[in-house]
CSV table of C-alpha atoms in Angstrom, one decimal:
chain,number,residue,atom,x,y,z
A,1,TYR,CA,88.0,86.1,104.9
A,2,ALA,CA,85.7,86.0,107.4
A,3,GLY,CA,83.3,89.3,107.3
A,4,GLN,CA,83.8,91.5,110.0
A,5,PRO,CA,80.9,93.2,110.7
A,6,LEU,CA,82.2,95.9,112.8
A,7,ALA,CA,84.7,96.8,109.9
A,8,LEU,CA,82.0,96.7,107.3
A,9,SER,CA,79.9,99.0,109.3
A,10,ALA,CA,82.8,101.4,109.2
A,11,ALA,CA,83.3,101.4,105.7
A,12,ARG,CA,79.9,101.9,104.6
A,13,ALA,CA,79.5,104.5,106.9
A,14,THR,CA,82.5,106.3,105.2
A,15,LEU,CA,81.1,105.5,101.9
A,16,ALA,CA,77.8,107.2,102.8
A,17,GLU,CA,79.5,110.0,104.2
A,18,LEU,CA,81.6,110.6,101.1
A,19,GLU,CA,78.5,110.3,99.1
A,20,ARG,CA,76.9,112.9,101.2
A,21,LEU,CA,79.7,115.3,101.0
A,22,ASP,CA,80.2,114.8,97.0
A,23,ALA,CA,83.6,114.0,97.7
A,24,PRO,CA,84.7,114.0,93.8
A,25,ALA,CA,83.4,117.3,93.3
A,26,LEU,CA,84.7,118.6,96.8
A,27,ALA,CA,88.0,117.7,95.7
A,28,ARG,CA,87.7,119.4,92.1
A,29,SER,CA,86.5,122.3,93.5
A,30,GLN,CA,89.2,122.6,96.2
A,31,GLY,CA,91.6,121.4,93.7
A,32,LEU,CA,90.9,124.3,91.1
A,33,THR,CA,91.2,126.8,94.2
A,34,LEU,CA,94.6,125.4,95.4
A,35,ARG,CA,95.8,125.2,91.7
A,36,THR,CA,94.9,129.0,91.2
A,37,ALA,CA,96.5,129.7,94.4
A,38,LEU,CA,99.9,128.0,93.7
A,39,GLU,CA,100.3,129.3,90.3
A,40,ALA,CA,99.9,132.8,91.5
A,41,LEU,CA,103.1,132.3,93.7
A,42,PRO,CA,106.8,133.6,92.4
A,43,GLY,CA,108.7,130.8,91.8
A,44,VAL,CA,106.2,128.4,90.6
A,45,ALA,CA,106.9,127.7,86.7
A,46,HIS,CA,103.4,125.2,86.8
A,47,VAL,CA,101.3,123.1,88.3
A,48,ARG,CA,100.1,119.7,87.3
A,49,GLY,CA,97.7,116.8,88.8
A,50,ARG,CA,94.0,116.6,89.2
A,51,GLY,CA,92.2,117.5,92.1
A,52,LEU,CA,94.0,118.1,95.2
A,53,LEU,CA,96.9,115.9,94.1
A,54,LEU,CA,99.1,118.1,92.8
A,55,GLY,CA,102.9,118.6,91.9
A,56,ALA,CA,104.1,122.6,92.0
A,57,GLU,CA,107.2,122.9,89.8
A,58,ILE,CA,109.7,125.3,91.3
A,59,THR,CA,111.7,127.1,88.5
A,60,ALA,CA,115.5,126.5,88.5
A,61,GLU,CA,116.0,130.1,88.9
A,62,ALA,CA,114.0,130.4,92.0
A,63,LEU,CA,115.8,127.5,93.4
A,64,ALA,CA,119.2,128.7,92.3
A,65,GLY,CA,120.9,125.3,92.9
A,66,ARG,CA,118.8,124.1,95.6
A,67,THR,CA,116.4,121.0,95.5
A,68,GLY,CA,112.7,120.6,96.3
A,69,GLY,CA,113.8,118.7,99.0
A,70,GLN,CA,115.1,121.7,101.0
A,71,VAL,CA,111.8,123.5,100.2
A,72,ALA,CA,109.8,120.7,101.4
A,73,GLN,CA,111.9,120.7,104.8
A,74,ALA,CA,111.3,124.4,105.0
A,75,CYS,CA,107.9,123.9,104.6
A,76,LEU,CA,107.7,121.0,107.3
A,77,ASP,CA,109.6,123.9,109.7
A,78,ARG,CA,106.3,125.7,109.0
A,79,GLY,CA,103.9,122.9,110.1
A,80,LEU,CA,103.1,122.3,106.1
A,81,VAL,CA,103.6,118.8,105.1
A,82,VAL,CA,104.7,118.4,101.3
A,83,ASN,CA,106.8,115.8,99.4
A,84,GLY,CA,109.9,117.2,97.3
A,85,VAL,CA,110.1,113.8,94.9
A,86,PRO,CA,112.0,115.0,92.2
A,87,PRO,CA,114.5,118.0,92.7
A,88,THR,CA,112.2,120.8,91.2
A,89,THR,CA,108.8,119.4,92.2
A,90,LEU,CA,106.8,119.7,95.7
A,91,ARG,CA,103.9,117.1,95.6
A,92,LEU,CA,100.9,118.4,97.7
A,93,THR,CA,98.1,116.0,98.9
A,94,PRO,CA,95.7,118.1,101.4
A,95,PRO,CA,92.6,116.2,102.7
A,96,PHE,CA,89.6,117.2,100.0
A,97,ILE,CA,87.9,118.8,103.3
A,98,ILE,CA,90.5,121.5,103.0
A,99,THR,CA,88.7,125.3,103.3
A,100,ASP,CA,89.9,128.4,101.4
A,101,ASP,CA,91.4,130.1,104.4
A,102,GLN,CA,93.8,126.9,104.7
A,103,ILE,CA,94.8,127.1,101.0
A,104,ASP,CA,95.3,130.6,101.9
A,105,GLU,CA,97.5,129.9,104.7
A,106,LEU,CA,99.1,126.9,102.5
A,107,GLY,CA,100.0,129.4,100.3
A,108,ALA,CA,101.6,131.8,102.4
A,109,LYS,CA,104.0,129.2,104.1
A,110,LEU,CA,105.0,128.0,100.8
A,111,GLN,CA,106.1,131.0,99.8
A,112,ALA,CA,107.8,131.9,102.7
A,113,ALA,CA,109.7,128.5,102.9
A,114,VAL,CA,110.9,129.3,99.3
A,115,SER,CA,112.2,133.0,100.3
A,116,GLN,CA,114.2,131.3,103.3
A,117,VAL,CA,115.7,128.5,100.9
A,118,LEU,CA,116.9,131.2,98.5
A,119,ALA,CA,117.6,133.5,101.2
């Protein structure tokens, strides 16, 4: 319970940077871009969540008896870290500083992973 000046200074600097970037607005904006990209992918039934904490529901037809975990593993093989929590959903939690180009890359890798699992 003793105050740590170094830890407090680091926390204050982090908070100042988040305020400077307007992190909530950035997360909302990039979250909308990511949601739009995910909804355009074949095999994605719908996307739920807020900001950049999103879940992409994969259609049963697209999975054809496979699980979201298999798609998550195929994503990981491509360097894309997602979490296949329920059998038909992929959870995505990218950093709020993700760029539009990175969102495009994410969509391409996710589509390739779904295609691989279906093959």
